[in-house]
Amino acid sequence: MHSTDSADAPRKSAVVADDTARSRDALRPGRLQGALFQSIGDAGRAELVERRLASAITGGHLRAGERLPSENDLARSFGVAPTTVRESLLALRSQGLVVTRRGRNGGSFVADSADPVAHARTALAATSRVALRDLGAHYAAITAACVRLAARRAVPSEVQQVRSRLARLDESDLEQWRSTLDDAQIELVALSQSARLTREQMRLQAEMSPMLRLIDVDETSRRAQPVLLASVVDAVEAGDDHEAVAATERMVDAVINALIDLQSPSR
Amino acid sequence: MSTAARAAAIVSQYFSAPIASLEATALLLGTELAASGNLGPLSSQQIDALVEPHALATVALPDVHIYGAGFIAAVGLLTDERNHLSWWQGDDPKRLLLAAQSVNKEHIDYSELEWFRVPMETGRGHVAGPYVDYLCSDEYTITIAAPVHIDGTFVGVAGLDLLIDSVERQLLPKLAELGDNVTLVNSVGRVVISTDPRHATGDAVRGGALAELERTACEGVALEIIAE
């Protein structure tokens, strides 16, 4: 109920089954055999874990050189067996996204060669125009619903926080530029006071963000974005829900058009 | 005693144990961090080991359903990570690992979020929300946070999360027993819960019928009661 995280499901059932599991502990075979008796729920989970980590890396959320949490920590958080995590790390290693170092300061790290911008360029090229427009429609629908509520519910000091985040945008650091804009966007929609809508927006933001980095490279498109977002912020602060929705649609249109321009062969 | 005063007393009573536990944790953590810090700068693993027993004890408090608890380090405090959350949450509390969330949240800058910023700036405990907590619980939440200091230097905040879902289940029946309609609002006038089904959680009272009515402060927690 509290989380939409799909990894939650096995954890919850594990809680229910806890007592029987503990009483069976004494009969459990040795460590090596443990993998054999891994819960059925782990079948196909290695691929899920792999996909989750891969999208975090190619999306730039885990940066080149960054250390991944330990296998045991990852296993606990995903609610899967450590062997499942190990399997997915093996796959990520073969894709060249992750490197493993041995020794005292060892562990798994994001490969230095993992470049989210290059990855986004490939992903954008492989996306059809109809899919891009549909992504825009979904994004605009969720964001519009959020800002409509936010315009009714937010208090001025909260809106001011979003504005002061935007004021810290730094063009000399495009990583910071993108994460600050993403944070401001989420902070704004959270003012809707709707947990469901905010979660949906976060999923969409994670999907869009790598592609938005491509737009950020172009000075004109880059500079247009905070201006468009600021006009949504202004409308929310004024309590004008109609204008907040209209400004959101203008913002999303501009972004999708910029992405389609990037796709076209004339560029 | 007026309905508003009785309602305010019920609310104060509900929040008193979690707040007392949090303040004790913040003080103890300051002392323990100072002692460990004398041996050299701390790593995230060391912090987690210090925080875990406190967080689990807070989440296990009886009577009030606490969803999550822990310590959020000031940026740059630790040797190995710039940002760090030592946070346990859920019915079977597990350490929150941002990298493993369905949407990666590792690079969200939490220093600007209310529950972190206000205790840092004022040096005092703070009740943040209700708000959508998109960093930890992913739910509509109240976060109570207290600053942790080492020799007067701010090193982070100790905090706990209450889901509004739980607050509604636990507190609303007690308020409903009072008979009159009672609405609990936060310091910016946002409805936390109301015995009047027409007042939705999350709505602002400004501009509505409630805006004109007197508000009664709940002692020990920055929330107010409006009785109709």
Coordinates of C-alpha atoms in Angstrom, one line a residue:
Chain A
M1 CA 0.0 0.0 0.0
H2 CA 2.8 2.4 0.9
S3 CA 5.0 1.9 -2.1
T4 CA 4.6 1.2 -5.7
D5 CA 8.0 -0.4 -5.8
S6 CA 7.5 -3.8 -7.5
A7 CA 10.4 -5.2 -5.4
D8 CA 8.0 -4.8 -2.4
A9 CA 5.9 -7.8 -3.3
P10 CA 8.4 -10.5 -2.3
R11 CA 9.3 -8.6 0.8
K12 CA 5.8 -8.5 2.0
S13 CA 5.2 -12.2 1.4
A14 CA 8.5 -12.9 3.1
V15 CA 7.2 -11.2 6.2
V16 CA 4.1 -13.4 6.2
A17 CA 6.2 -16.5 5.7
D18 CA 8.8 -15.5 8.2
D19 CA 7.9 -17.8 11.1
T20 CA 7.7 -20.9 9.0
A21 CA 11.0 -19.9 7.3
R22 CA 12.7 -19.6 10.6
S23 CA 11.6 -22.9 11.9
R24 CA 12.8 -24.5 8.7
D25 CA 16.2 -22.8 9.1
A26 CA 17.7 -25.8 10.9
L27 CA 16.9 -28.1 8.0
R28 CA 18.4 -25.7 5.4
P29 CA 21.3 -27.1 3.3
G30 CA 24.7 -25.4 3.1
R31 CA 25.6 -22.1 1.6
L32 CA 26.4 -23.3 -1.9
Q33 CA 23.2 -25.2 -2.2
G34 CA 21.3 -22.0 -1.0
A35 CA 21.0 -20.8 -4.6
L36 CA 19.2 -24.0 -5.6
F37 CA 16.5 -23.3 -3.1
Q38 CA 16.1 -19.6 -3.9
S39 CA 12.5 -18.4 -3.8
I40 CA 10.6 -19.0 -7.1
G41 CA 9.9 -15.3 -7.0
D42 CA 13.5 -14.6 -7.9
A43 CA 13.1 -16.2 -11.3
G44 CA 13.4 -13.4 -13.9
R45 CA 14.3 -10.9 -11.1
A46 CA 18.0 -10.7 -12.1
E47 CA 16.8 -9.2 -15.4
L48 CA 14.6 -6.7 -13.5
V49 CA 17.4 -5.7 -11.2
E50 CA 19.7 -5.5 -14.2
R51 CA 17.3 -3.3 -16.1
R52 CA 16.7 -1.0 -13.1
L53 CA 20.5 -0.5 -12.6
A54 CA 21.1 -0.1 -16.3
S55 CA 18.5 2.6 -16.7
A56 CA 20.0 4.4 -13.7
I57 CA 23.4 4.3 -15.3
T58 CA 22.4 5.2 -18.9
G59 CA 20.0 7.8 -17.5
G60 CA 22.9 9.5 -15.7
H61 CA 21.5 9.0 -12.3
L62 CA 24.4 6.9 -11.3
R63 CA 27.5 8.6 -12.7
A64 CA 30.7 7.3 -14.2
G65 CA 33.1 6.1 -11.5
E66 CA 30.4 6.0 -8.8
R67 CA 30.5 3.1 -6.4
L68 CA 27.4 0.9 -6.3
P69 CA 26.0 -0.2 -2.9
S70 CA 27.3 -3.6 -1.8
E71 CA 25.7 -6.7 -3.2
N72 CA 24.0 -7.4 0.2
D73 CA 22.7 -3.9 0.5
L74 CA 21.3 -4.1 -3.1
A75 CA 19.8 -7.5 -2.4
R76 CA 18.1 -6.2 0.8
S77 CA 16.7 -3.1 -0.9
F78 CA 15.4 -4.9 -4.0
G79 CA 14.1 -7.7 -1.9
V80 CA 15.9 -10.4 -3.8
A81 CA 18.6 -12.9 -3.0
P82 CA 22.3 -11.8 -3.2
T83 CA 22.8 -14.4 -5.9
T84 CA 20.3 -12.6 -8.0
V85 CA 22.1 -9.3 -7.6
R86 CA 25.4 -11.0 -8.4
E87 CA 23.9 -12.4 -11.6
S88 CA 22.6 -9.0 -12.7
L89 CA 26.0 -7.3 -12.0
L90 CA 27.6 -10.0 -14.1
A91 CA 25.3 -9.0 -17.0
L92 CA 26.0 -5.3 -16.5
R93 CA 29.7 -6.0 -16.5
S94 CA 29.4 -7.8 -19.8
Q95 CA 27.6 -4.8 -21.2
G96 CA 30.5 -2.6 -20.1
L97 CA 28.3 -0.5 -17.8
V98 CA 29.9 -1.7 -14.5
V99 CA 33.4 -2.6 -13.5
T100 CA 34.4 -4.6 -10.4
R101 CA 37.6 -4.0 -8.5
R102 CA 39.0 -6.4 -5.9
G103 CA 40.7 -5.5 -2.6
R104 CA 40.1 -3.3 0.4
N105 CA 38.5 -0.5 -1.5
G106 CA 37.0 -2.9 -4.0
G107 CA 33.4 -3.3 -5.1
S108 CA 31.3 -2.5 -8.2
F109 CA 31.6 0.8 -9.9
V110 CA 29.9 2.5 -12.8
A111 CA 32.3 2.2 -15.7
D112 CA 34.1 5.3 -16.8
S113 CA 33.0 4.7 -20.3
A114 CA 29.2 4.8 -19.4
D115 CA 28.1 8.0 -21.1
P116 CA 24.4 8.9 -20.6
V117 CA 24.4 11.5 -23.4
A118 CA 25.6 9.1 -26.0
H119 CA 23.1 6.6 -24.8
A120 CA 20.3 9.2 -24.9
R121 CA 21.2 10.1 -28.5
T122 CA 20.9 6.4 -29.5
A123 CA 17.6 6.1 -27.6
L124 CA 16.2 9.2 -29.2
A125 CA 17.2 8.1 -32.7
A126 CA 15.4 4.8 -32.1
T127 CA 12.2 6.4 -30.9
S128 CA 9.4 7.1 -33.4
R129 CA 7.9 10.5 -33.7
V130 CA 4.5 9.1 -32.7
A131 CA 6.0 7.6 -29.5
L132 CA 7.6 10.9 -28.7
R133 CA 4.3 12.8 -29.2
D134 CA 2.6 10.2 -27.0
L135 CA 5.2 10.6 -24.3
G136 CA 4.6 14.3 -24.4
A137 CA 0.8 13.8 -24.1
H138 CA 1.2 11.6 -21.1
Y139 CA 3.7 14.0 -19.5
A140 CA 1.5 17.0 -20.1
A141 CA -1.6 15.3 -18.8
I142 CA 0.0 14.3 -15.5
T143 CA 1.8 17.6 -15.0
A144 CA -1.3 19.6 -15.9
A145 CA -3.3 17.7 -13.3
C146 CA -0.7 18.4 -10.7
V147 CA -0.3 22.1 -11.3
R148 CA -4.1 22.5 -11.4
L149 CA -4.2 21.1 -7.8
A150 CA -1.1 23.0 -6.8
A151 CA -2.6 26.3 -7.9
R152 CA -5.4 25.7 -5.5
R153 CA -3.5 24.3 -2.6
A154 CA 0.1 25.7 -2.5
V155 CA 1.0 28.5 -0.2
P156 CA 3.3 31.3 -1.4
S157 CA 6.3 30.3 0.7
E158 CA 6.3 26.8 -0.9
V159 CA 6.2 28.3 -4.4
Q160 CA 9.0 30.6 -3.4
Q161 CA 11.2 27.5 -2.6
V162 CA 10.7 26.2 -6.2
R163 CA 11.7 29.6 -7.5
S164 CA 14.8 29.8 -5.3
R165 CA 15.8 26.4 -6.7
L166 CA 15.5 27.7 -10.2
A167 CA 17.6 30.7 -9.3
R168 CA 20.6 28.3 -8.6
L169 CA 20.6 27.0 -12.2
D170 CA 24.2 27.1 -13.4
E171 CA 24.9 27.0 -17.1
S172 CA 28.5 26.1 -16.7
D173 CA 27.6 22.7 -15.3
L174 CA 25.0 20.9 -17.5
E175 CA 24.8 18.0 -15.0
Q176 CA 23.7 20.4 -12.3
W177 CA 21.5 22.2 -14.8
R178 CA 19.5 19.1 -15.6
S179 CA 19.2 17.8 -12.0
T180 CA 18.2 21.2 -10.7
L181 CA 15.5 21.5 -13.4
D182 CA 14.3 18.0 -12.6
D183 CA 14.2 18.7 -8.9
A184 CA 12.3 22.0 -9.4
Q185 CA 9.7 20.2 -11.6
I186 CA 9.1 17.5 -9.0
E187 CA 9.0 20.0 -6.2
L188 CA 6.4 22.0 -8.1
V189 CA 4.1 19.0 -8.8
A190 CA 4.4 17.7 -5.2
L191 CA 2.6 20.9 -4.2
S192 CA -0.5 19.2 -5.7
Q193 CA -0.5 17.2 -2.3
S194 CA -1.1 14.1 -4.4
A195 CA 1.3 11.2 -3.7
R196 CA 0.0 9.2 -6.6
L197 CA 0.3 12.0 -9.2
T198 CA 3.8 12.9 -7.9
R199 CA 5.0 9.3 -8.1
E200 CA 3.7 9.1 -11.7
Q201 CA 5.5 12.4 -12.5
M202 CA 8.7 11.1 -11.1
R203 CA 8.5 8.0 -13.3
L204 CA 7.9 10.2 -16.4
Q205 CA 10.7 12.6 -15.3
A206 CA 13.1 9.7 -15.1
E207 CA 12.1 8.6 -18.6
M208 CA 12.4 12.1 -20.1
S209 CA 15.4 13.4 -18.3
P210 CA 18.1 11.6 -20.3
M211 CA 16.6 12.9 -23.5
L212 CA 16.3 16.4 -22.0
R213 CA 20.0 16.4 -21.6
L214 CA 20.3 16.4 -25.4
I215 CA 18.2 19.6 -25.5
D216 CA 20.3 21.2 -22.8
V217 CA 23.3 21.1 -25.1
D218 CA 21.7 23.7 -27.4
E219 CA 21.8 27.2 -25.8
T220 CA 18.5 28.5 -27.1
S221 CA 16.5 25.4 -26.1
R222 CA 18.3 25.2 -22.8
R223 CA 17.6 28.8 -21.9
A224 CA 13.9 28.5 -22.9
Q225 CA 13.2 25.8 -20.4
P226 CA 13.5 27.6 -17.1
V227 CA 11.6 30.5 -18.6
L228 CA 8.7 28.2 -19.6
L229 CA 8.8 26.5 -16.2
A230 CA 8.9 29.8 -14.4
S231 CA 5.6 30.8 -16.1
V232 CA 4.0 27.7 -14.7
V233 CA 5.4 28.6 -11.3
D234 CA 4.0 32.1 -11.6
A235 CA 0.5 30.8 -12.4
V236 CA 0.6 28.4 -9.5
E237 CA 1.6 31.2 -7.1
A238 CA -1.2 33.4 -8.5
G239 CA -3.6 30.6 -7.8
D240 CA -4.6 30.6 -11.5
D241 CA -5.2 27.0 -12.4
H242 CA -6.2 27.6 -16.0
E243 CA -3.1 29.5 -16.8
A244 CA -1.0 26.9 -14.9
V245 CA -2.4 24.2 -17.3
A246 CA -1.9 26.4 -20.4
A247 CA 1.7 27.2 -19.4
T248 CA 2.4 23.5 -18.8
E249 CA 1.1 22.6 -22.3
R250 CA 3.3 25.3 -23.8
M251 CA 6.3 24.0 -21.9
V252 CA 5.8 20.4 -23.0
D253 CA 5.1 21.3 -26.6
A254 CA 8.4 23.2 -26.7
V255 CA 10.3 20.2 -25.3
I256 CA 8.8 17.7 -27.7
N257 CA 9.3 19.9 -30.7
A258 CA 12.9 20.4 -29.7
L259 CA 13.4 16.6 -29.5
I260 CA 11.7 16.1 -32.9
D261 CA 14.0 18.7 -34.4
L262 CA 17.0 16.8 -33.0
Q263 CA 15.7 13.7 -34.7
S264 CA 15.2 15.2 -38.2
P265 CA 17.8 14.3 -40.8
S266 CA 18.5 18.0 -41.6
R267 CA 20.4 18.3 -38.4
Chain B
M1 CA -13.0 22.7 28.5
S2 CA -14.0 23.8 25.0
T3 CA -14.1 21.2 22.2
A4 CA -11.1 23.0 20.6
A5 CA -9.0 22.7 23.8
R6 CA -9.9 19.1 24.2
A7 CA -9.1 18.3 20.6
A8 CA -5.8 20.2 20.9
A9 CA -4.9 18.1 24.0
I10 CA -5.7 14.9 22.2
V11 CA -3.4 16.0 19.3
S12 CA -0.6 17.0 21.7
Q13 CA -0.8 13.7 23.5
Y14 CA -0.7 11.7 20.2
F15 CA 2.5 13.5 19.0
S16 CA 4.2 13.7 22.4
A17 CA 5.9 10.2 22.5
P18 CA 7.3 10.4 18.9
I19 CA 8.6 13.9 19.5
A20 CA 10.2 13.0 22.9
S21 CA 11.8 10.0 21.3
L22 CA 13.1 12.1 18.4
E23 CA 14.6 14.8 20.7
A24 CA 16.3 12.1 22.8
T25 CA 17.7 10.5 19.7
A26 CA 19.0 13.8 18.4
L27 CA 20.9 14.5 21.6
L28 CA 22.3 10.9 21.9
L29 CA 23.4 10.9 18.3
G30 CA 25.2 14.2 18.8
T31 CA 27.2 12.6 21.7
E32 CA 27.8 9.3 19.9
L33 CA 28.9 11.0 16.7
A34 CA 31.3 13.3 18.6
A35 CA 32.8 10.2 20.4
S36 CA 33.2 8.3 17.1
G37 CA 34.4 11.4 15.3
N38 CA 37.3 11.8 17.7
L39 CA 38.8 8.7 16.1
G40 CA 38.7 10.4 12.6
P41 CA 36.1 11.4 10.0
L42 CA 33.2 9.0 9.7
S43 CA 32.1 6.8 6.8
S44 CA 28.5 6.1 5.8
Q45 CA 28.8 2.5 7.1
Q46 CA 29.9 3.8 10.6
I47 CA 27.0 6.3 10.6
D48 CA 24.5 3.6 9.7
A49 CA 25.7 1.4 12.5
L50 CA 25.3 4.2 15.0
V51 CA 21.8 5.2 13.7
E52 CA 20.2 1.8 13.2
P53 CA 19.3 1.0 16.8
H54 CA 17.8 4.5 17.4
A55 CA 15.8 4.3 14.1
L56 CA 14.4 0.9 14.8
A57 CA 13.5 1.8 18.4
T58 CA 11.6 4.9 17.1
V59 CA 9.7 2.9 14.4
A60 CA 8.8 0.3 17.1
L61 CA 7.2 2.9 19.4
P62 CA 3.8 1.7 20.6
D63 CA 0.5 3.5 20.0
V64 CA 1.6 5.7 17.2
H65 CA 2.3 4.2 13.8
I66 CA 5.7 5.6 12.7
Y67 CA 6.5 4.7 9.1
G68 CA 10.2 5.6 9.0
A69 CA 13.0 7.1 11.1
G70 CA 16.7 7.9 10.9
F71 CA 19.4 10.5 10.4
I72 CA 20.2 12.6 7.4
A73 CA 23.8 13.8 7.2
A74 CA 24.7 17.4 6.4
V75 CA 26.2 17.6 2.9
G76 CA 30.0 16.9 3.1
L77 CA 29.9 15.3 6.6
L78 CA 31.0 11.9 5.6
T79 CA 34.2 10.6 4.0
D80 CA 32.7 8.4 1.3
E81 CA 29.4 10.0 0.2
R82 CA 28.5 13.6 -0.3
N83 CA 24.8 13.0 0.7
H84 CA 23.7 10.2 3.0
L85 CA 20.4 9.0 4.4
S86 CA 20.6 6.6 7.3
W87 CA 16.9 5.8 7.1
W88 CA 14.8 2.8 8.0
Q89 CA 11.2 2.5 6.9
G90 CA 8.3 0.1 6.3
D91 CA 6.3 -2.3 8.4
D92 CA 9.3 -4.6 8.5
P93 CA 11.8 -1.7 8.6
K94 CA 14.6 -1.9 6.0
R95 CA 17.3 0.6 5.3
L96 CA 16.2 2.9 2.5
L97 CA 18.6 2.7 -0.5
L98 CA 17.9 5.5 -2.9
A99 CA 19.8 3.8 -5.8
A100 CA 17.5 0.8 -5.6
Q101 CA 14.2 2.8 -5.8
S102 CA 12.0 2.3 -8.9
V103 CA 12.9 5.9 -9.7
N104 CA 16.5 6.8 -8.8
K105 CA 16.6 9.5 -6.2
E106 CA 20.3 9.6 -5.4
H107 CA 20.9 13.0 -6.7
I108 CA 17.9 14.8 -5.2
D109 CA 19.3 17.8 -3.3
Y110 CA 17.6 17.4 0.1
S111 CA 19.3 20.4 1.7
E112 CA 16.5 22.6 0.4
L113 CA 13.6 20.4 1.6
E114 CA 11.7 21.9 4.5
W115 CA 12.3 19.1 7.0
F116 CA 16.1 19.5 6.5
R117 CA 16.4 23.2 5.9
V118 CA 14.3 24.5 8.8
P119 CA 16.0 22.6 11.6
M120 CA 19.4 23.5 10.0
E121 CA 18.5 27.2 9.8
T122 CA 16.7 27.6 13.1
G123 CA 18.6 25.1 15.2
R124 CA 15.3 23.8 16.5
G125 CA 12.9 20.9 15.9
H126 CA 10.3 21.3 13.1
V127 CA 7.1 19.7 12.0
A128 CA 7.0 19.6 8.2
G129 CA 4.0 18.8 6.2
P130 CA 1.6 17.3 5.4
Y131 CA 3.5 17.1 2.1
V132 CA 4.3 14.5 -0.6
D133 CA 7.5 13.0 0.6
Y134 CA 9.0 12.0 -2.8
L135 CA 12.4 11.2 -1.2
C136 CA 11.7 8.6 1.5
S137 CA 8.1 7.3 2.1
D138 CA 6.7 8.2 -1.4
E139 CA 3.5 9.0 0.5
Y140 CA 1.6 11.9 1.9
T141 CA 3.5 12.4 5.1
I142 CA 4.3 14.5 8.2
T143 CA 8.0 14.6 8.9
I144 CA 9.2 15.7 12.4
A145 CA 12.9 16.6 12.4
A146 CA 15.4 17.8 15.0
P147 CA 18.9 19.2 14.3
V148 CA 21.9 17.2 15.5
H149 CA 24.9 19.2 16.7
I150 CA 28.5 18.3 17.6
D151 CA 29.9 21.1 19.8
G152 CA 27.5 23.6 18.4
T153 CA 28.1 22.6 14.7
F154 CA 25.2 21.3 12.7
V155 CA 25.9 17.8 11.3
G156 CA 22.5 16.7 10.1
V157 CA 18.9 16.1 11.2
A158 CA 17.3 13.2 13.1
G159 CA 13.8 12.6 11.7
L160 CA 10.7 10.5 11.7
D161 CA 7.8 10.0 9.2
L162 CA 4.2 9.6 10.0
L163 CA 1.9 8.8 7.1
I164 CA -1.2 10.9 7.0
D165 CA -3.0 7.6 6.2
S166 CA -2.0 6.3 9.7
V167 CA -2.7 9.7 11.4
E168 CA -6.2 9.6 9.9
R169 CA -6.8 6.0 11.1
Q170 CA -5.4 6.6 14.6
L171 CA -6.3 10.2 15.4
L172 CA -9.6 10.9 13.6
P173 CA -11.7 8.4 15.7
K174 CA -10.5 10.1 18.9
L175 CA -11.4 13.6 17.5
A176 CA -14.8 12.3 16.2
E177 CA -15.8 11.3 19.8
L178 CA -15.8 15.0 20.7
G179 CA -19.1 15.5 18.8
D180 CA -18.4 18.8 17.1
N181 CA -16.6 19.1 13.8
V182 CA -12.9 19.5 14.3
T183 CA -10.2 20.2 11.7
L184 CA -6.5 19.8 12.3
V185 CA -4.4 22.2 10.3
N186 CA -0.6 22.9 10.0
S187 CA 1.1 26.1 10.5
V188 CA 0.5 27.3 6.9
G189 CA -3.3 26.5 7.2
R190 CA -3.3 23.2 5.3
V191 CA -5.8 20.5 6.4
V192 CA -4.2 17.5 8.0
I193 CA -7.4 15.7 8.9
S194 CA -11.0 16.8 9.6
T195 CA -14.0 15.1 11.1
D196 CA -16.0 17.1 8.5
P197 CA -15.8 15.0 5.3
R198 CA -16.1 18.1 3.2
H199 CA -12.7 19.4 4.3
A200 CA -10.2 17.4 2.3
T201 CA -6.8 16.6 3.5
G202 CA -4.3 18.7 1.6
D203 CA -6.7 21.6 1.0
A204 CA -5.7 25.1 2.1
V205 CA -8.2 26.7 4.5
R206 CA -7.6 30.2 3.0
G207 CA -10.5 31.6 1.1
G208 CA -12.9 29.0 2.6
A209 CA -15.3 29.0 5.6
L210 CA -12.7 27.8 8.0
A211 CA -10.4 30.7 7.3
E212 CA -12.5 33.0 9.5
L213 CA -12.6 30.8 12.5
E214 CA -10.4 30.9 15.6
R215 CA -7.4 28.5 15.8
T216 CA -6.3 26.8 18.9
A217 CA -2.6 25.8 19.1
C218 CA -1.7 22.2 20.1
E219 CA 1.0 22.4 22.8
G220 CA 4.4 20.8 21.8
V221 CA 3.6 20.4 18.2
A222 CA 3.2 23.1 15.5
L223 CA -0.4 22.2 14.6
E224 CA -3.7 24.0 15.2
I225 CA -7.3 23.0 15.8
I226 CA -10.3 24.7 14.2
A227 CA -13.6 23.7 15.9
E228 CA -16.9 24.4 14.2

